[in-house]
Coordinates of C-alpha atoms in Angstrom, one line a residue:
X994 CA -7.7 5.4 15.6
X995 CA -6.9 1.8 16.2
X996 CA -10.4 0.7 15.0
X997 CA -10.0 2.9 11.9
X998 CA -6.5 1.6 11.1
X999 CA -7.6 -2.0 11.6
X1000 CA -10.7 -1.4 9.5
X1001 CA -8.5 -0.1 6.7
X1002 CA -6.1 -3.1 6.9
X1003 CA -9.0 -5.6 7.0
X1004 CA -10.8 -3.9 4.1
X1005 CA -7.7 -4.2 2.0
X1006 CA -7.3 -7.8 2.9
X1007 CA -11.0 -8.4 2.1
X1008 CA -10.6 -6.7 -1.2
X1009 CA -7.5 -8.8 -2.0
X1010 CA -9.3 -12.0 -1.0
X1011 CA -12.4 -11.2 -3.1
X1012 CA -10.3 -9.8 -5.9
X1013 CA -8.4 -13.1 -6.2
X1014 CA -11.1 -15.5 -5.0
X1015 CA -13.9 -14.5 -7.4
X1016 CA -11.8 -14.8 -10.6
X1017 CA -10.3 -18.0 -9.3
X1018 CA -13.8 -19.4 -8.6
X1019 CA -14.9 -18.4 -12.0
X1020 CA -11.8 -20.0 -13.5
X1021 CA -12.6 -23.3 -11.7
X1022 CA -16.1 -23.3 -13.0
X1023 CA -14.9 -22.5 -16.6
X1024 CA -12.3 -25.2 -16.4
X1025 CA -14.9 -27.8 -15.3
X1026 CA -17.2 -26.7 -18.1
X1027 CA -14.3 -26.9 -20.7
X1028 CA -13.3 -30.4 -19.5
X1029 CA -16.9 -31.7 -19.7
X1030 CA -17.4 -30.1 -23.1
X1031 CA -14.3 -31.6 -24.6
X1032 CA -15.0 -35.0 -23.2
X1033 CA -18.6 -35.1 -24.5
X1034 CA -17.6 -33.6 -27.8
X1035 CA -15.1 -36.4 -28.3
X1036 CA -17.7 -39.0 -27.6
X1037 CA -20.3 -37.3 -29.8
X1038 CA -17.8 -37.2 -32.7
X1039 CA -17.1 -40.9 -32.2
X1040 CA -20.8 -41.8 -32.3
X1041 CA -21.1 -39.6 -35.4
X1042 CA -18.4 -41.7 -37.1
X1043 CA -20.1 -45.0 -35.9
X1044 CA -23.5 -43.8 -37.2
X1045 CA -22.4 -43.4 -40.9
X1046 CA -22.9 -47.0 -42.0
X1047 CA -26.2 -47.6 -40.0
X1048 CA -27.7 -44.4 -41.4
X1049 CA -26.7 -45.2 -45.0
X1050 CA -28.0 -48.8 -44.6
X1051 CA -31.0 -47.7 -42.5
X1052 CA -30.2 -50.3 -39.8
X1053 CA -30.6 -48.7 -36.4
X1054 CA -30.0 -52.1 -34.7
X1055 CA -26.4 -51.9 -35.6
X1056 CA -26.0 -48.7 -33.5
X1057 CA -28.4 -49.0 -30.6
X1058 CA -26.4 -51.6 -28.5
X1059 CA -23.4 -49.1 -28.4
X1060 CA -25.7 -46.3 -27.4
X1061 CA -27.4 -48.3 -24.6
X1062 CA -24.0 -49.4 -23.3
X1063 CA -22.7 -45.9 -23.2
X1064 CA -25.8 -44.6 -21.4
X1065 CA -25.5 -47.5 -18.9
X1066 CA -21.9 -46.7 -18.1
X1067 CA -21.8 -42.9 -18.3
X1068 CA -25.4 -41.9 -17.8
X1069 CA -25.4 -39.9 -21.0
X1070 CA -28.4 -40.1 -23.3
X1071 CA -27.6 -40.3 -27.0
X1072 CA -29.9 -39.9 -30.0
X1073 CA -29.3 -40.2 -33.7
X1074 CA -31.6 -38.3 -36.1
X1075 CA -31.7 -38.7 -39.9
X1076 CA -31.4 -36.0 -42.5
X1077 CA -35.0 -35.0 -42.0
X1078 CA -34.5 -34.5 -38.2
X1079 CA -36.5 -37.6 -37.3
X1080 CA -35.3 -39.9 -34.6
X1081 CA -33.4 -42.8 -36.1
X1082 CA -31.9 -44.5 -32.9
X1083 CA -31.4 -43.7 -29.3
X1084 CA -29.9 -45.1 -26.1
X1085 CA -33.4 -46.1 -24.9
X1086 CA -34.7 -47.5 -28.2
X1087 CA -36.6 -45.7 -30.9
X1088 CA -40.0 -46.0 -29.1
X1089 CA -39.0 -45.3 -25.5
X1090 CA -36.8 -42.3 -26.1
X1091 CA -37.1 -39.6 -23.5
X1092 CA -35.3 -36.9 -25.4
X1093 CA -37.7 -34.2 -26.5
X1094 CA -36.4 -33.3 -30.0
X1095 CA -38.8 -30.3 -30.1
X1096 CA -37.4 -28.7 -27.0
X1097 CA -35.6 -25.4 -27.6
X1098 CA -32.3 -26.6 -26.1
X1099 CA -32.5 -29.8 -28.2
X1100 CA -33.8 -28.5 -31.5
X1101 CA -31.3 -25.7 -31.8
X1102 CA -28.2 -27.9 -31.7
X1103 CA -29.9 -30.4 -34.0
X1104 CA -30.5 -27.7 -36.7
X1105 CA -27.0 -26.5 -36.3
X1106 CA -25.6 -30.1 -36.8
X1107 CA -27.9 -30.8 -39.8
X1108 CA -26.5 -27.6 -41.3
X1109 CA -23.0 -29.0 -41.0
X1110 CA -21.9 -26.9 -38.0
X1111 CA -20.5 -28.3 -34.8
X1112 CA -21.6 -27.4 -31.2
X1113 CA -19.7 -24.5 -29.5
X1114 CA -18.7 -24.3 -25.9
X1115 CA -21.5 -23.2 -23.6
X1116 CA -21.2 -20.7 -20.7
X1117 CA -19.6 -21.1 -17.3
X1118 CA -20.8 -24.1 -15.3
X1119 CA -22.4 -22.7 -12.2
X1120 CA -23.4 -25.0 -9.2
X1121 CA -27.0 -23.7 -9.2
X1122 CA -27.6 -24.1 -12.9
X1123 CA -29.1 -27.6 -13.5
X1124 CA -29.4 -27.2 -17.3
X1125 CA -27.9 -30.4 -19.0
X1126 CA -25.1 -30.1 -21.6
X1127 CA -26.5 -30.7 -25.1
X1128 CA -24.1 -31.4 -28.0
X1129 CA -24.8 -32.2 -31.6
X1130 CA -22.4 -33.5 -34.2
X1131 CA -23.2 -33.9 -37.9
X1132 CA -22.9 -37.3 -39.5
X1133 CA -21.0 -36.9 -42.7
X1134 CA -20.6 -39.4 -45.6
X1135 CA -18.7 -38.3 -48.7
X1136 CA -19.0 -34.7 -47.6
X1137 CA -22.7 -34.8 -47.3
X1138 CA -24.8 -34.5 -44.0
X1139 CA -26.9 -37.6 -43.6
X1140 CA -28.0 -37.0 -40.0
X1141 CA -26.8 -35.8 -36.6
X1142 CA -25.8 -37.4 -33.3
X1143 CA -27.1 -35.7 -30.1
X1144 CA -25.8 -36.2 -26.6
X1145 CA -27.6 -34.9 -23.5
X1146 CA -25.3 -35.0 -20.4
X1147 CA -26.4 -34.4 -16.8
X1148 CA -24.0 -31.9 -15.1
X1149 CA -24.9 -32.8 -11.5
X1150 CA -21.5 -34.5 -10.7
X1151 CA -19.5 -31.7 -12.3
X1152 CA -21.6 -29.0 -10.5
X1153 CA -21.0 -30.8 -7.2
X1154 CA -17.3 -30.8 -7.9
X1155 CA -17.3 -27.1 -8.6
X1156 CA -19.3 -26.4 -5.5
X1157 CA -16.8 -28.3 -3.3
X1158 CA -14.0 -26.4 -4.9
X1159 CA -15.8 -23.2 -4.2
X1160 CA -16.4 -24.2 -0.6
X1161 CA -12.7 -25.0 -0.3
X1162 CA -11.8 -21.7 -1.8
X1163 CA -14.2 -19.9 0.6
X1164 CA -12.6 -21.7 3.5
X1165 CA -9.2 -20.6 2.3
X1166 CA -10.4 -17.0 2.0
X1167 CA -11.9 -17.1 5.6
X1168 CA -8.6 -18.6 6.8
X1169 CA -6.6 -16.0 5.0
X1170 CA -8.9 -13.3 6.5
X1171 CA -8.5 -14.7 10.0
X1172 CA -4.7 -14.9 9.6
X1173 CA -4.7 -11.3 8.4
X1174 CA -6.8 -10.3 11.4
X1175 CA -4.5 -12.2 13.7
X1176 CA -1.5 -10.4 12.2
X1177 CA -3.1 -7.0 11.8
X1178 CA -4.2 -6.6 15.4
X1179 CA -0.7 -6.9 16.9
X1180 CA 0.9 -4.9 14.1
X1181 CA -1.6 -2.1 14.5
X1182 CA -1.0 -2.2 18.3
X1183 CA 2.7 -2.0 17.6
X1184 CA 2.3 1.0 15.4
X1185 CA -0.1 2.8 17.7
X1186 CA 1.7 2.0 21.0
X1187 CA 3.9 5.1 20.7
X1188 CA 0.8 7.2 19.9
X1189 CA -0.8 5.8 23.0
X1190 CA 2.3 6.6 25.0
X1191 CA 2.3 10.1 23.6
X1192 CA -1.3 10.6 24.5
X1193 CA -0.6 9.4 28.1
X1194 CA 2.5 11.6 28.2
X1195 CA 0.4 14.6 27.1
X1196 CA -2.0 14.0 30.0
X1197 CA 1.0 13.6 32.3
X1198 CA 2.5 16.8 31.0
X1199 CA -0.8 18.6 31.6
X1200 CA -0.8 17.1 35.1
X1201 CA 2.7 18.3 35.6
X1202 CA 1.8 21.8 34.4
X1203 CA -1.2 21.9 36.8
X1204 CA 0.1 19.9 39.8
X1205 CA 3.9 19.9 39.5
X1206 CA 4.2 16.2 38.8
X1207 CA 7.1 15.1 36.7
X1208 CA 6.2 13.7 33.3
X1209 CA 7.6 10.3 32.4
X1210 CA 9.7 9.9 29.2
X1211 CA 8.1 8.1 26.3
X1212 CA 10.7 8.0 23.5
X1213 CA 12.4 4.7 24.4
X1214 CA 9.5 2.3 23.9
X1215 CA 8.7 0.1 20.8
X1216 CA 7.1 1.1 17.6
X1217 CA 8.1 2.5 14.2
X1218 CA 11.4 4.5 14.1
X1219 CA 9.5 7.6 13.1
X1220 CA 7.2 7.5 16.0
X1221 CA 10.1 6.7 18.4
X1222 CA 11.8 9.8 17.1
X1223 CA 8.6 11.8 17.7
X1224 CA 8.5 10.5 21.2
X1225 CA 12.1 11.6 21.9
X1226 CA 11.3 15.1 20.5
X1227 CA 8.3 15.2 22.8
X1228 CA 10.4 14.2 25.8
X1229 CA 12.8 17.1 25.0
X1230 CA 9.9 19.5 24.7
X1231 CA 8.2 18.2 27.9
X1232 CA 11.5 18.5 29.8
X1233 CA 12.0 22.0 28.6
X1234 CA 8.4 23.0 29.5
X1235 CA 8.6 21.3 32.9
X1236 CA 11.9 23.0 33.7
X1237 CA 10.6 26.4 32.7
X1238 CA 7.4 26.0 34.8
X1239 CA 9.4 24.7 37.8
X1240 CA 11.7 27.7 37.6
X1241 CA 8.7 30.0 37.3
X1242 CA 7.0 28.5 40.4
X1243 CA 10.3 28.5 42.3
X1244 CA 10.8 32.1 41.5
X1245 CA 7.3 33.1 42.6
X1246 CA 7.6 31.1 45.8
X1247 CA 11.1 32.3 46.6
X1248 CA 10.4 35.9 45.8
X1249 CA 7.3 35.9 47.9
X1250 CA 9.0 34.3 50.8
X1251 CA 12.1 36.5 50.6
X1252 CA 10.2 39.7 50.3
X1253 CA 8.2 39.1 53.4
X1254 CA 11.1 39.6 55.8
X1255 CA 12.1 43.1 54.5
X1256 CA 8.4 44.0 54.2
X1257 CA 7.8 43.0 57.8
X1258 CA 10.8 45.1 58.9
X1259 CA 9.5 48.0 56.9
X1260 CA 6.1 47.7 58.6
X1261 CA 7.8 47.6 62.0
X1262 CA 9.8 50.8 61.2
X1263 CA 6.7 52.5 60.0
X1264 CA 4.9 51.5 63.2
X1265 CA 7.8 52.9 65.2
X1266 CA 7.3 56.3 63.5
X1267 CA 3.8 56.5 64.8
X1268 CA 3.4 59.5 67.2
X1269 CA 6.8 60.9 66.2
X1270 CA 5.7 62.6 63.1
X1271 CA 4.1 65.8 64.1
X1272 CA 3.7 67.4 60.7
X1273 CA 0.2 66.8 59.5
X1274 CA 1.0 66.1 55.8
X1275 CA 3.9 63.8 56.8
X1276 CA 1.6 61.9 59.2
X1277 CA -0.9 61.4 56.3
X1278 CA 1.9 60.1 54.1
X1279 CA 2.9 57.8 56.9
X1280 CA -0.6 56.4 57.2
X1281 CA -0.7 55.8 53.4
X1282 CA 2.6 54.1 53.5
X1283 CA 1.4 51.7 56.2
X1284 CA -1.7 50.9 54.2
X1285 CA 0.3 50.2 51.1
X1286 CA 2.7 48.0 53.1
X1287 CA -0.2 46.1 54.4
X1288 CA -1.6 45.6 50.9
X1289 CA 1.8 44.5 49.6
X1290 CA 2.1 42.0 52.5
X1291 CA -1.3 40.6 51.5
X1292 CA -0.3 40.3 47.9
X1293 CA 2.8 38.4 48.9
X1294 CA 0.8 36.1 51.0
X1295 CA -1.5 35.4 48.1
X1296 CA 1.4 34.8 45.7
X1297 CA 2.9 32.3 48.2
X1298 CA -0.4 30.5 48.6
X1299 CA -0.8 30.4 44.9
X1300 CA 2.7 28.9 44.4
X1301 CA 1.9 26.3 47.0
X1302 CA -1.4 25.5 45.4
X1303 CA 0.2 25.0 42.0
X1304 CA 2.8 22.7 43.4
X1305 CA 0.4 20.6 45.5
X1306 CA -1.3 18.6 42.8
X1307 CA 0.9 15.5 43.2
X1308 CA -0.4 14.7 46.7
X1309 CA -4.1 14.2 47.4
X1310 CA -5.4 13.3 50.8
X1311 CA -9.0 12.1 51.6
X1312 CA -11.1 14.9 53.3
X1313 CA -14.6 14.7 54.8
X1314 CA -16.2 17.9 53.5
X1315 CA -18.8 18.0 56.2
X1316 CA -16.2 18.0 58.9
X1317 CA -13.9 20.5 57.0
X1318 CA -16.9 22.9 56.6
X1319 CA -17.9 22.6 60.2
X1320 CA -14.4 23.3 61.4
X1321 CA -13.8 26.4 59.2
X1322 CA -17.2 27.8 59.8
X1323 CA -16.7 27.6 63.5
X1324 CA -13.5 29.7 63.2
X1325 CA -15.0 32.2 60.8
X1326 CA -18.2 32.6 62.8
X1327 CA -16.3 35.0 65.1
X1328 CA -15.6 37.3 62.2
X1329 CA -19.2 37.0 61.1
X1330 CA -20.5 38.0 64.5
X1331 CA -18.2 41.0 64.6
X1332 CA -19.7 42.1 61.2
X1333 CA -23.3 41.1 62.1
X1334 CA -23.3 38.4 59.4
X1335 CA -24.7 34.9 60.1
X1336 CA -23.0 31.8 58.7
X1337 CA -25.6 29.2 57.9
X1338 CA -24.4 25.6 57.2
X1339 CA -26.5 23.0 55.4
X1340 CA -24.6 19.8 55.1
X1341 CA -26.0 16.6 53.7
X1342 CA -22.8 15.0 52.4
X1343 CA -23.3 11.8 54.4
X1344 CA -19.7 11.8 55.4
X1345 CA -18.5 11.5 51.8
X1346 CA -14.8 11.9 51.3
X1347 CA -13.1 13.7 48.5
X1348 CA -9.4 13.8 47.6
X1349 CA -7.7 17.2 47.8
X1350 CA -4.2 18.6 48.2
X1351 CA -3.0 18.9 51.8
X1352 CA -4.9 21.7 53.6
X1353 CA -6.7 22.2 50.3
X1354 CA -10.2 22.3 51.9
X1355 CA -9.1 24.8 54.5
X1356 CA -7.5 27.1 51.9
X1357 CA -10.6 26.9 49.6
X1358 CA -13.1 27.7 52.5
X1359 CA -10.9 30.4 53.9
X1360 CA -10.7 32.2 50.5
X1361 CA -14.4 31.8 49.8
X1362 CA -15.5 32.9 53.3
X1363 CA -13.1 35.8 53.3
X1364 CA -14.5 37.0 50.0
X1365 CA -18.1 36.5 51.1
X1366 CA -17.6 38.4 54.4
X1367 CA -16.0 41.3 52.5
X1368 CA -19.0 41.8 50.3
X1369 CA -21.9 40.8 52.5
X1370 CA -23.8 43.6 54.2
X1371 CA -24.5 43.6 57.9
X1372 CA -27.7 41.9 58.9
X1373 CA -27.6 39.3 56.1
X1374 CA -26.3 35.7 56.0
X1375 CA -23.8 33.5 54.1
X1376 CA -25.0 30.0 53.3
X1377 CA -22.6 27.1 53.0
X1378 CA -24.0 23.9 51.6
X1379 CA -22.6 20.4 51.1
X1380 CA -24.8 18.0 49.0
X1381 CA -24.1 14.5 47.8
X1382 CA -25.5 13.4 44.4
X1383 CA -24.4 9.8 43.6
X1384 CA -20.7 9.8 43.1
X1385 CA -20.3 13.6 43.2
X1386 CA -20.2 16.0 46.1
X1387 CA -21.2 19.6 45.7
X1388 CA -19.9 22.4 47.9
X1389 CA -21.3 25.9 47.5
X1390 CA -20.9 29.2 49.3
X1391 CA -23.6 31.8 48.6
X1392 CA -23.5 35.4 49.9
X1393 CA -25.9 38.4 49.7
X1394 CA -23.5 41.0 48.5
X1395 CA -23.6 43.1 45.3
X1396 CA -22.4 40.2 43.2
X1397 CA -21.0 40.5 39.7
X1398 CA -22.3 41.3 36.2
X1399 CA -23.0 38.3 34.1
X1400 CA -20.1 39.1 31.7
X1401 CA -17.7 39.2 34.7
X1402 CA -18.3 35.7 35.9
X1403 CA -15.7 34.1 33.7
X1404 CA -13.1 36.7 34.4
X1405 CA -13.5 36.4 38.2
X1406 CA -11.1 33.4 38.2
X1407 CA -8.2 35.4 36.6
X1408 CA -5.3 36.3 38.8
X1409 CA -5.3 39.8 40.2
X1410 CA -8.6 40.6 38.5
X1411 CA -11.1 42.7 40.4
X1412 CA -14.4 44.1 39.4
X1413 CA -14.3 47.8 38.7
X1414 CA -17.2 48.2 41.2
X1415 CA -15.0 46.6 44.0
X1416 CA -11.7 48.4 43.6
X1417 CA -12.0 50.0 47.1
X1418 CA -12.5 46.6 48.8
X1419 CA -9.3 45.2 50.4
X1420 CA -7.9 42.2 48.6
X1421 CA -5.3 41.0 46.2
X1422 CA -7.6 39.4 43.5
X1423 CA -6.0 36.0 44.0
X1424 CA -8.6 34.3 46.1
X1425 CA -10.7 32.7 43.3
X1426 CA -7.6 32.0 41.3
X1427 CA -6.2 29.9 44.2
X1428 CA -9.6 28.2 44.6
X1429 CA -9.7 27.4 40.9
X1430 CA -6.2 25.8 41.0
X1431 CA -7.1 23.7 44.1
X1432 CA -10.4 22.5 42.6
X1433 CA -8.7 21.6 39.3
X1434 CA -6.0 19.6 41.3
X1435 CA -8.8 17.7 43.1
X1436 CA -10.5 16.7 39.8
X1437 CA -13.4 19.0 40.5
X1438 CA -15.3 21.6 38.6
X1439 CA -15.8 25.3 39.6
X1440 CA -19.0 27.3 38.7
X1441 CA -20.0 30.8 39.5
X1442 CA -23.6 32.0 39.1
X1443 CA -26.0 34.7 40.2
X1444 CA -28.8 33.3 42.3
X1445 CA -32.2 34.8 42.8
X1446 CA -32.3 37.4 45.5
X1447 CA -28.9 38.9 44.6
X1448 CA -25.4 38.0 45.7
X1449 CA -23.0 35.5 44.3
X1450 CA -22.9 31.7 44.5
X1451 CA -19.6 29.8 44.0
X1452 CA -20.2 26.0 43.6
X1453 CA -17.7 23.2 43.3
X1454 CA -18.3 19.6 42.5
X1455 CA -15.8 16.8 43.4
X1456 CA -15.8 13.1 42.7
X1457 CA -16.3 10.9 45.8
X1458 CA -13.1 9.3 46.8

């Protein structure tokens, strides 16, 4: 946005510079042309007055010294023609004249002057146009035209002056454009500074939603009043959202924690009733109640773990994935042996460290290995792999269970979601949701796919710390 806004400002400045500079440059050239025309027209009229008597007496020697002196001082060639258009006198003498009277730019003004008409101003004097200025004035005596005076002026000096003025004008335009750029950059930054703070605050708000970090206020910085008011409104909204989310997390955590004690007491009481209920239907109900209490206890544990995962994003500790995998697989291998499932580890992370919430790696691996052991049949294996690829580390857990349908892969991360085909398998449906939260807090990406040979593979990629 900054580039676009600066581009708009500089475009407007450029249009202003060109819009004023081009007419001014043309005005300078037109003024130089007008001054030269009036000066030469005055001299041409003076020579027309001086040429009356020499033309009537047919004595060119009376006029040629003045013409030569004028050419010597001003460098302007002058010629006088008689009524028939033939050369009568010139600034270089009648036989050495270098003025081609038959040239188009010469013969035209001569014909106009012999017809009694004076020369009119020419076009604008351009620096690249080397055409001389040609003026002709009729020589009148008693109201009759007896000849014409022609002046041919070189415009080199005037064109050089115009060029210097144009260069000076161009330098002024460049200077104005540079000053506009120097002013536009800080002004645009001043305007966009609240927008940048809002963008940063939005990212901080997202981080606070994900990880429980508190968003910093943005409404008290500099910038236009309207954007400062927008920042203050954003602060109020962020405070309201953060408060609501904090209350929600606190409620989930407190409710889960507080319900565990009465639930534990209930399980103890149900256990104490074992062997004392002799009625067969009542004993079946007692067993069902104990199973439901166990499931409820598991759900509460999952909710408490989820609440802790959501609130753990503000603290990240370095973790060596190879060591974390080796440690957790060693603990879960006992469960795997009991179920005749092998846990195969393939680590090539080269000791790479990733940043995770406290005990995040253990929670992720526990959730994934627990799910894998639930769905993997006896006599198969679970493969845990750690691979490093540049500045990324990939952790994957692949089982050989029934897997999921392709359309269920995206929904598997939802809280309390379970595939219709796995409703009878114990669990709360929070395992992958907890893993997804912790991976997001760690700056990683979670992916589920169906590998060849069946089963489900859950892969995570983390940036190397």
